[in-house]
CSV table of C-alpha atoms and ligand atoms in Angstrom, one decimal:
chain,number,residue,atom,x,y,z
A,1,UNK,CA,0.0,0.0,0.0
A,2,UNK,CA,1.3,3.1,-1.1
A,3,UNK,CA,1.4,6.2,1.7
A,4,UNK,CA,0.5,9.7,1.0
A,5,UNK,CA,2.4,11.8,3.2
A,6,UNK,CA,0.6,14.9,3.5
A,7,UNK,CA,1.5,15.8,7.1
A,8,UNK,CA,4.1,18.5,6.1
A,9,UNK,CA,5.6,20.0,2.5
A,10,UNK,CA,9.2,19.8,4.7
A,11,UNK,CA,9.0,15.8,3.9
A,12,UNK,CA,10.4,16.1,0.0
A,13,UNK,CA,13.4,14.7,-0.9
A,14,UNK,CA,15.5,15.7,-3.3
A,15,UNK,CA,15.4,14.9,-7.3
A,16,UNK,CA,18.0,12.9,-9.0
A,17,UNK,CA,18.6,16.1,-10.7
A,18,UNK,CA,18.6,18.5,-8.0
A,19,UNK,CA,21.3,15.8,-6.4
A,20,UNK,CA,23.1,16.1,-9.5
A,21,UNK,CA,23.4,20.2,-8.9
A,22,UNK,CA,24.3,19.3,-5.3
A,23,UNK,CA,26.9,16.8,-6.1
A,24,UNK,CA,28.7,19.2,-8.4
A,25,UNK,CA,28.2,22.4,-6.4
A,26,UNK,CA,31.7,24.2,-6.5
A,27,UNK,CA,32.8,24.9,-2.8
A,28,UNK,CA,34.5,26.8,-0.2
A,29,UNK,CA,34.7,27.6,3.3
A,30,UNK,CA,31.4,29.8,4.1
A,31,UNK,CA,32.9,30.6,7.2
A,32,UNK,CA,35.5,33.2,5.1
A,33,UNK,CA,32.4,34.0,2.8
A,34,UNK,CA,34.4,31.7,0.4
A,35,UNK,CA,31.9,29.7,-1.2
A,36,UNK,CA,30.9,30.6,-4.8
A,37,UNK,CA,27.4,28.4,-4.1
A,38,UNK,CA,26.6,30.1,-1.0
A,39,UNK,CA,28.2,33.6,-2.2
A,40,UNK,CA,25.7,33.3,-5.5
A,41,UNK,CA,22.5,31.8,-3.9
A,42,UNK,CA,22.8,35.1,-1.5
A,43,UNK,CA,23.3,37.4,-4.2
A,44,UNK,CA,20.3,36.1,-6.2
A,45,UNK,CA,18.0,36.0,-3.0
A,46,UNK,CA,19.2,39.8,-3.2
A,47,UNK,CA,18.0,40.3,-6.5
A,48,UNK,CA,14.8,38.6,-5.1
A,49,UNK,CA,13.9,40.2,-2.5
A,50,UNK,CA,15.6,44.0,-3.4
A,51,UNK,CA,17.7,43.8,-0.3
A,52,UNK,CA,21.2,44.6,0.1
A,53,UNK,CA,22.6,41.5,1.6
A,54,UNK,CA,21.7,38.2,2.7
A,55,UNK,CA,22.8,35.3,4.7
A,56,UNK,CA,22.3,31.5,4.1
A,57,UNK,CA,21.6,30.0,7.3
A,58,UNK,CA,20.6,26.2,8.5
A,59,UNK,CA,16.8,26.4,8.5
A,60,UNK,CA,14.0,28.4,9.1
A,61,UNK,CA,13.8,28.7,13.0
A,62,UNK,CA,17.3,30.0,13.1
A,63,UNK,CA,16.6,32.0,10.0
A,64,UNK,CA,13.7,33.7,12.5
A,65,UNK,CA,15.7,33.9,16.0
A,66,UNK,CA,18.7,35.4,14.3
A,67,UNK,CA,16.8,38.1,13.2
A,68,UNK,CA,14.9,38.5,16.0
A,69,UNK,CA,18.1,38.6,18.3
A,70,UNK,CA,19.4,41.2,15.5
A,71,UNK,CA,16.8,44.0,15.8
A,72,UNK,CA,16.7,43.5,19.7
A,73,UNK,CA,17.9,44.4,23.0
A,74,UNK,CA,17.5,41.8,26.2
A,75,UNK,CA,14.3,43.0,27.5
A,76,UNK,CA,12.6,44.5,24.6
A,77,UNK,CA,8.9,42.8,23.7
A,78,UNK,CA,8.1,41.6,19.9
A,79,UNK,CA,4.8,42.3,18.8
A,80,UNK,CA,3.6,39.0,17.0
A,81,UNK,CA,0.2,37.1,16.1
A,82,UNK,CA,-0.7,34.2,18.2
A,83,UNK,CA,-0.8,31.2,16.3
A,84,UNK,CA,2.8,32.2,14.3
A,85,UNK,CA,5.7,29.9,13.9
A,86,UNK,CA,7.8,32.2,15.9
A,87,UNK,CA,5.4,32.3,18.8
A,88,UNK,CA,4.1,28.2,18.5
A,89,UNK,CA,7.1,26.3,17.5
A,90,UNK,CA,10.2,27.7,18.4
A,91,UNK,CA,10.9,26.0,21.5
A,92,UNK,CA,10.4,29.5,23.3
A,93,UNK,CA,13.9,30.5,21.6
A,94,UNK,CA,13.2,34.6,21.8
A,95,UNK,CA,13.1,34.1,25.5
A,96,UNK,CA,16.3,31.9,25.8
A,97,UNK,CA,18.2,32.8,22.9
A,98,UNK,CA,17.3,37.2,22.5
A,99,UNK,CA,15.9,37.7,26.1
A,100,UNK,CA,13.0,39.3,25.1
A,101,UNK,CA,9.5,38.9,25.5
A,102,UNK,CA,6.6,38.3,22.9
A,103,UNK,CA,3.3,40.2,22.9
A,104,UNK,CA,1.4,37.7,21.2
A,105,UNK,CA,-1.8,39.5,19.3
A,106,UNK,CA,-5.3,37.7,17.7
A,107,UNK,CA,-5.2,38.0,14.4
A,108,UNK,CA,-7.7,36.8,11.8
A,109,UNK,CA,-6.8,34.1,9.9
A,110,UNK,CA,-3.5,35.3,10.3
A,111,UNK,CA,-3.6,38.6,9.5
A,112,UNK,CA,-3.1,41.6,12.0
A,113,UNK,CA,-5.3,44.5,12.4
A,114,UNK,CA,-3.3,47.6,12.1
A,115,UNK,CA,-5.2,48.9,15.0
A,116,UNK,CA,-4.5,46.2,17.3
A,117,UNK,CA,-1.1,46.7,16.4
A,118,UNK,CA,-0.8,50.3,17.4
A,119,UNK,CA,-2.4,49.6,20.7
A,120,UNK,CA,-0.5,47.2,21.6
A,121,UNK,CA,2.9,49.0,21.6
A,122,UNK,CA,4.1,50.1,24.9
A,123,UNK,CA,4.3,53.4,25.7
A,124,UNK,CA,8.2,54.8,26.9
A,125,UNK,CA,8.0,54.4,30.6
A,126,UNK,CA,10.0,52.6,32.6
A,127,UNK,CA,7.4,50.1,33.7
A,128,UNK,CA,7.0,49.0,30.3
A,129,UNK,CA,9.1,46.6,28.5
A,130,UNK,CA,10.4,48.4,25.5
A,131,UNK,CA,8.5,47.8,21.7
A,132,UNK,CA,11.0,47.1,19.7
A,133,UNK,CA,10.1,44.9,16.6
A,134,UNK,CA,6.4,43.4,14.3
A,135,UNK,CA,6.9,39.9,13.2
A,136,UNK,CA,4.4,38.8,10.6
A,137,UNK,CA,4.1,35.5,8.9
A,138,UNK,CA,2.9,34.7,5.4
A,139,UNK,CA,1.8,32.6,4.5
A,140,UNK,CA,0.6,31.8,8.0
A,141,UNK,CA,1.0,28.1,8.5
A,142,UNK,CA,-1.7,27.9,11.3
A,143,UNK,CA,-3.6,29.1,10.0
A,144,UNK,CA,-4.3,26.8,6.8
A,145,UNK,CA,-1.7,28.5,4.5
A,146,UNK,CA,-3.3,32.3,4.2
A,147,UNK,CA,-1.9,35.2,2.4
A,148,UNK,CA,-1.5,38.1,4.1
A,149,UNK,CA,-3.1,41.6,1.8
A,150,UNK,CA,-0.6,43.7,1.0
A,151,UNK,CA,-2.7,46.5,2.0
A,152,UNK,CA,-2.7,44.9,5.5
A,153,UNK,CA,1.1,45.1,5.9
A,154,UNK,CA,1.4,48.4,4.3
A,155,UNK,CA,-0.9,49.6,7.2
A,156,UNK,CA,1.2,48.0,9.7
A,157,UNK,CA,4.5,49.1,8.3
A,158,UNK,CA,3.5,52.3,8.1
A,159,UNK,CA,2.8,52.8,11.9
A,160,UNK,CA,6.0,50.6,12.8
A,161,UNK,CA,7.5,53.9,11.1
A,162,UNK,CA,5.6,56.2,12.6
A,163,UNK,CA,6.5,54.5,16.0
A,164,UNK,CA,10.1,53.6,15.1
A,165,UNK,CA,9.8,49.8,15.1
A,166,UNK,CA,11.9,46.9,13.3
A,167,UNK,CA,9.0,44.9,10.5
A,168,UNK,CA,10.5,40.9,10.6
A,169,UNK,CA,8.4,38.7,7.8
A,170,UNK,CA,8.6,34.9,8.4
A,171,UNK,CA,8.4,33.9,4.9
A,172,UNK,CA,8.7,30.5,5.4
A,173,UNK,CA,6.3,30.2,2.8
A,174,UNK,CA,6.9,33.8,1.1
A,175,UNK,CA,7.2,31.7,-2.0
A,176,UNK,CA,3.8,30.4,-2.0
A,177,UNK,CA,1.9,33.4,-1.0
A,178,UNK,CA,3.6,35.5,-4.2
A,179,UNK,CA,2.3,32.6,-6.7
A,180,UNK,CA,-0.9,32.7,-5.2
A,181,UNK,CA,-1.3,36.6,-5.0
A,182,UNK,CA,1.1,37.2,-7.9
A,183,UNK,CA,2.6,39.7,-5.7
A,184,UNK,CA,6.6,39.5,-6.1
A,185,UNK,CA,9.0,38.6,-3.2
A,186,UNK,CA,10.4,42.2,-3.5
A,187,UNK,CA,6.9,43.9,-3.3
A,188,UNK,CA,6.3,41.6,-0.4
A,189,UNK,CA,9.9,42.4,1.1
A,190,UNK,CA,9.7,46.1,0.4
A,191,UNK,CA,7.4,46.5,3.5
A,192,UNK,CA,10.0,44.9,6.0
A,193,UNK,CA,13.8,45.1,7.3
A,194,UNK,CA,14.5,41.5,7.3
A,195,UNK,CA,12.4,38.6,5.8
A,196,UNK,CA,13.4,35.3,6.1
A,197,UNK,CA,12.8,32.1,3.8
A,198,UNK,CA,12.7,28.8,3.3
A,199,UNK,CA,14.5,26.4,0.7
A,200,UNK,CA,13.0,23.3,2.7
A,201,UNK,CA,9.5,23.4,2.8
A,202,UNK,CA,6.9,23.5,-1.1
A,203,UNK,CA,10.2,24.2,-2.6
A,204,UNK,CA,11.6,20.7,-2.6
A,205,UNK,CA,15.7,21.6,-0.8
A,206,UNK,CA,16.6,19.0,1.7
A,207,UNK,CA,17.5,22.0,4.1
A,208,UNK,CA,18.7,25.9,4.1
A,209,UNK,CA,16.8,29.1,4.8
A,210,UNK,CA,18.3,32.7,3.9
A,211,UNK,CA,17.7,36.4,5.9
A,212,UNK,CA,17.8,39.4,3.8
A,213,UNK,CA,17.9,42.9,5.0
A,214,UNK,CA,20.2,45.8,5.1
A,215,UNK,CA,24.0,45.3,5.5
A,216,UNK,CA,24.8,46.5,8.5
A,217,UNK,CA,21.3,44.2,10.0
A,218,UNK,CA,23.0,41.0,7.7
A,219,UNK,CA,26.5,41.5,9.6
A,220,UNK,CA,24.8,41.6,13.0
A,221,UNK,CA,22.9,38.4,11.8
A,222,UNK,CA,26.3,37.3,10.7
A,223,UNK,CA,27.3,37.2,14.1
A,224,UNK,CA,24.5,36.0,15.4
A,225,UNK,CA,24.7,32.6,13.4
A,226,UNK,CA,28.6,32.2,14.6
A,227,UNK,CA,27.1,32.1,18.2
A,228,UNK,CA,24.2,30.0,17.3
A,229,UNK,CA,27.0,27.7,15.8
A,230,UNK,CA,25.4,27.8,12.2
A,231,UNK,CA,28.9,28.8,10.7
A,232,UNK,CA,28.6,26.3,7.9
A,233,UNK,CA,31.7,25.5,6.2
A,234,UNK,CA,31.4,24.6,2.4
A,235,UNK,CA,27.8,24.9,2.3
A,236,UNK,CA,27.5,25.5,-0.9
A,237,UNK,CA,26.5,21.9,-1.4
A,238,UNK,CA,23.3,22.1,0.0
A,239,UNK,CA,22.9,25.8,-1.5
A,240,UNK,CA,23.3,24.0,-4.8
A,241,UNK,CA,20.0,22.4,-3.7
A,242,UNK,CA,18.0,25.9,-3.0
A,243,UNK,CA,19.6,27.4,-6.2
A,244,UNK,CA,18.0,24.2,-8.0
A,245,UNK,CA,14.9,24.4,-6.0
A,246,UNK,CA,14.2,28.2,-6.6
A,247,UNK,CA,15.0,27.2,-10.5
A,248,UNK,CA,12.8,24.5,-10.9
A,249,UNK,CA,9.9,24.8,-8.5
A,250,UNK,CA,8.8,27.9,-7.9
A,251,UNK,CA,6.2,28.3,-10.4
A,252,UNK,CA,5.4,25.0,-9.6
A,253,UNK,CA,3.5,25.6,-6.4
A,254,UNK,CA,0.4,26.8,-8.2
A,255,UNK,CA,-0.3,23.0,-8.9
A,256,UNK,CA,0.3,22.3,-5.1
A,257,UNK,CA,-2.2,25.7,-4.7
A,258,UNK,CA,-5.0,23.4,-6.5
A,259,UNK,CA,-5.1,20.0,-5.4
A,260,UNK,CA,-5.2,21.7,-1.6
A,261,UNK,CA,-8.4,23.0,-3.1
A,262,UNK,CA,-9.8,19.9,-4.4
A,263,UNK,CA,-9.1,18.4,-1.6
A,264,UNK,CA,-10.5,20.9,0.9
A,265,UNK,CA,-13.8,21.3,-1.1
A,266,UNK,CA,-14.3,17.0,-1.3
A,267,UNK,CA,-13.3,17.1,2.6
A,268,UNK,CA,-15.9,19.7,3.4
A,269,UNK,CA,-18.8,18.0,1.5
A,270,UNK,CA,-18.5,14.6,4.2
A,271,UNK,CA,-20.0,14.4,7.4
A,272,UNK,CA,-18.5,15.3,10.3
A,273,UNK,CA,-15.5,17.0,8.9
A,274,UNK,CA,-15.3,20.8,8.0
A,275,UNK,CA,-13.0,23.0,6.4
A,276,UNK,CA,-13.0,26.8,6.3
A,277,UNK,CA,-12.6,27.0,2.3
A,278,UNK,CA,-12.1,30.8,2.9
A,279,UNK,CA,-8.6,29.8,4.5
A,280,UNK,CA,-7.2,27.6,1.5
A,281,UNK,CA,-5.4,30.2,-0.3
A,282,UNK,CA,-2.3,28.0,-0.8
A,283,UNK,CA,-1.1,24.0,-0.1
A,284,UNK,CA,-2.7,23.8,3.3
A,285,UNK,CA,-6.0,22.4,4.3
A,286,UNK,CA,-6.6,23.2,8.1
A,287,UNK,CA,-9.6,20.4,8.5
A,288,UNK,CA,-11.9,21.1,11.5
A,289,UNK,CA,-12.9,17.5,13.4
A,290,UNK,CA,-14.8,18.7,16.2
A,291,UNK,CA,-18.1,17.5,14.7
A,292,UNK,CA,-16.9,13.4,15.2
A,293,UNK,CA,-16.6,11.7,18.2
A,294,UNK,CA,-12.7,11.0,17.9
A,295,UNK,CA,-9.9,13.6,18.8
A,296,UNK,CA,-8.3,14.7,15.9
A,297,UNK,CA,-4.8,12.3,16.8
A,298,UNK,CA,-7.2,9.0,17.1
A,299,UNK,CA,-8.4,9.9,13.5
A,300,UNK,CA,-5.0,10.5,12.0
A,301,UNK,CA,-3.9,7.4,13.4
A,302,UNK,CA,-7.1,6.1,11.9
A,303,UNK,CA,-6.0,7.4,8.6
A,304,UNK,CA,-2.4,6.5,8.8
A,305,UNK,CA,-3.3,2.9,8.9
A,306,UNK,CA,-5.2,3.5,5.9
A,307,UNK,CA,-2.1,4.9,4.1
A,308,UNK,CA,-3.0,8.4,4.4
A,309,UNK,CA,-0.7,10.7,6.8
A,310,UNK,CA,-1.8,14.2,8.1
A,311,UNK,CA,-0.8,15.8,11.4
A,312,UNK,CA,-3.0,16.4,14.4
A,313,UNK,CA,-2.3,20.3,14.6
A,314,UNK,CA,-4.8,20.4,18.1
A,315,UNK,CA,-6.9,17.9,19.9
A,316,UNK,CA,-9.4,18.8,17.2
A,317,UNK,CA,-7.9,20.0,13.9
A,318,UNK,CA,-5.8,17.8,11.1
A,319,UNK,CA,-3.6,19.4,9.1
A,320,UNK,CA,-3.1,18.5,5.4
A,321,UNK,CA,-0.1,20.0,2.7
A,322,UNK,CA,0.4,19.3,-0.9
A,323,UNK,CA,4.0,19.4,-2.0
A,324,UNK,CA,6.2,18.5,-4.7
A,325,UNK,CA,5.5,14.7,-4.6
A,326,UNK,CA,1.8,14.6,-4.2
A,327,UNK,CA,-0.1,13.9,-7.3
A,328,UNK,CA,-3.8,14.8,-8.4
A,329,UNK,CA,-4.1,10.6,-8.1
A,330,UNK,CA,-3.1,11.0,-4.6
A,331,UNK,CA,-5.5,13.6,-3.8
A,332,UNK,CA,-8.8,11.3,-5.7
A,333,UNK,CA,-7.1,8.3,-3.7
A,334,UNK,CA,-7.2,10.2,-0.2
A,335,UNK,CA,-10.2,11.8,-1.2
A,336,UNK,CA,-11.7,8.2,-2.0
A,337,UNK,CA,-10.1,6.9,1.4
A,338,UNK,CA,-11.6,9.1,3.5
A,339,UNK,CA,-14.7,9.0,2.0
A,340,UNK,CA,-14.6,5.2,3.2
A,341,UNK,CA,-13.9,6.3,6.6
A,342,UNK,CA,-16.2,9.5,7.1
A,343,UNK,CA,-19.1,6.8,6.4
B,1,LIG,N1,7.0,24.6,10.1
B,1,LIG,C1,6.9,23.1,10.2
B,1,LIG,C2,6.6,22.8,11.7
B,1,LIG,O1,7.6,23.4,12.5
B,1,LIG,C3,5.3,23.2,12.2
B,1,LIG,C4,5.8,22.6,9.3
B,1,LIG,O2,5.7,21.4,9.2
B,1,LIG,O3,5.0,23.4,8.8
B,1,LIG,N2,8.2,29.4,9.9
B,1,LIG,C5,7.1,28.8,9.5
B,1,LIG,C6,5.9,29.6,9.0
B,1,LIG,C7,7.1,27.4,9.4
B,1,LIG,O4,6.0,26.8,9.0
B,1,LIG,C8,8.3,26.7,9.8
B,1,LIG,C9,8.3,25.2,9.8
B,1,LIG,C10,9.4,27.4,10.2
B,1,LIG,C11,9.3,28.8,10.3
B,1,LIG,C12,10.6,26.8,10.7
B,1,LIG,O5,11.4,26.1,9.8
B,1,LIG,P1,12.4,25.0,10.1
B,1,LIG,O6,11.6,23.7,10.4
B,1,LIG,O7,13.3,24.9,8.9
B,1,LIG,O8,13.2,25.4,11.4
């Protein structure tokens, strides 16, 4: 019995061809900024994004608490939404690694409100843990994949102006939420002093993530990767994989974009499962289970023994994502599985 893997796009592995690249990447030591792979991976993500510099680091948590630890001071407070990566899944790393503390906001679906925002920052006083830096995430993985409207972040980055704050975009997925908006990475990246993204997830590299931003925020970055001891040496192997990937599959996603719809629409349309269509803007189906009388981990288990893998993202939510080795036969076979199973 064949599995479909669908519990997370970070589960593809690498092409014969994008081994190929990888195998005849031309190295050096990264650590003197001497590899031509990792020294033309960052200049293209450069082009990409419109920033000055860039930094190829080991994946995209540290990609996130590097930045974070760059725009901050110990004791400073990060304005954030809720359910983000940086916030959910970091192993509380702002609080260990920066020493500062997050100010965690509702969003919906994802997405800020500008007002909320602006209250939230903390007047100067010297009660008050100092505001020093937005993180946004889009797409916004927990919330089924969603783009954030660039009207949205131009809101919010122009009161982080106003009020002298640092704008951080976890662009994991940044990738997915330009083919889906056909916004570009630079438009997207315009609004923000360091973005971060991800070679590793509906891309297809087996690992890498890159910062961009201004020089002088890169070299602090720099530094800040030495201490987190991600001072790769000749990386430019696996940056031979995130060349490839950003090459080859990039446009690709919009294939991804549609059998998450397929699947979200058949999912909806059985009994006791629901899915908030309004949230599948990219390859994630967030899929509600609150209706049956099983917690969302018995029913994935359920699945998995079926050959179909999702994760359990709370006691009553599964989490599908499409990716670069899930075909539109997979998606009538899981649709056709579960089917069987909602019945
Ligand atoms: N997300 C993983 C899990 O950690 C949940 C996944 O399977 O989706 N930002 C965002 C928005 C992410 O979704 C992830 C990974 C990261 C950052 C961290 O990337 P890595 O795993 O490379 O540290």
């Amino acid at each position: 019995m064949k599995t479909i893997d669908l519990r997370s796009d970070t589960l593809t592995r690498p092409s014969e061809e994008m081994r190929r690249a990888m195998a005849s990447a031309e190295v050096g030591d990264d650590v003197f900024a001497e590899d031509p792979t990792v020294n033309r991976l960052q200049e293209q993500i450069c082009a990409l994004t419109g920033k000055e510099a860039a930094l190829f680091v080991s994946s995209g948590t540290q990609a996130n608490q590097v930045s974070v630890n760059a725009h901050t001071q110990p004791g400073d407070e990060v304005i954030c939404e809720e359910r983000c990566h940086i916030y959910n899944y970091e192993a509380g790393a702002p609080a260990v690694l920066s020493a500062v503390q997050l100010h965690p906001l509702p969003g919906k679906y994802g997405i800020l409100d500008a007002e909320d925002v602006e209250l939230a920052i903390r007047p100067t006083d010297h009660h008050f843990a100092q505001t020093r830096l937005i993180t946004l995430e889009n797409t916004h993985n927990r919330w089924g994949g969603t783009v954030y409207p660039l009207e949205e972040i131009k809101k919010i980055h122009k009161l982080a102006k106003n009020h002298k704050l640092k704008m951080h975009l976890d662009g994991a997925r940044l990738w997915n939420a330009s083919i889906a908006s056909g916004i570009s990475i630079k438009e997207y990246a315009r609004y923000f002093d360091s973005v971060s993204l991800c070679f590793s997830k509906g891309l297809g590299a087996p690992v890498g993530s890159v910062i961009a931003g201004s020089k002088d925020f890169i070299e602090r970055a720099h530094r800040y990767r030495k201490l987190y001891g991600g001072g790769m040496r000749q990386a430019g192997i696996i940056a031979a994989g995130a060349i490839f990937a950003m090459e080859h599959n990039f446009e690709r996603l919009a294939e991804d974009h549609n059998r998450a719809r397929t699947l979200a629409e058949a999912i909806n349309e059985l009994p006791g499962f629901v899915v908030n269509l309004q949230t599948v803007q990219t390859n994630i189906v967030i899929i509600d289970t609150s209706l049956n009388d099983k917690g969302a981990a018995d029913i994935a288990a359920d699945l998995a023994e079926r050959g179909i893998k999702m994760i359990a993202f709370s006691p009553t939510r599964l989490r599908a994502v499409t990716h670069l080795h899930i075909t539109d036969e997979d998606i009538e076979q899981t649709i056709h599985i579960l089917k069987e199973y909602a019945q």
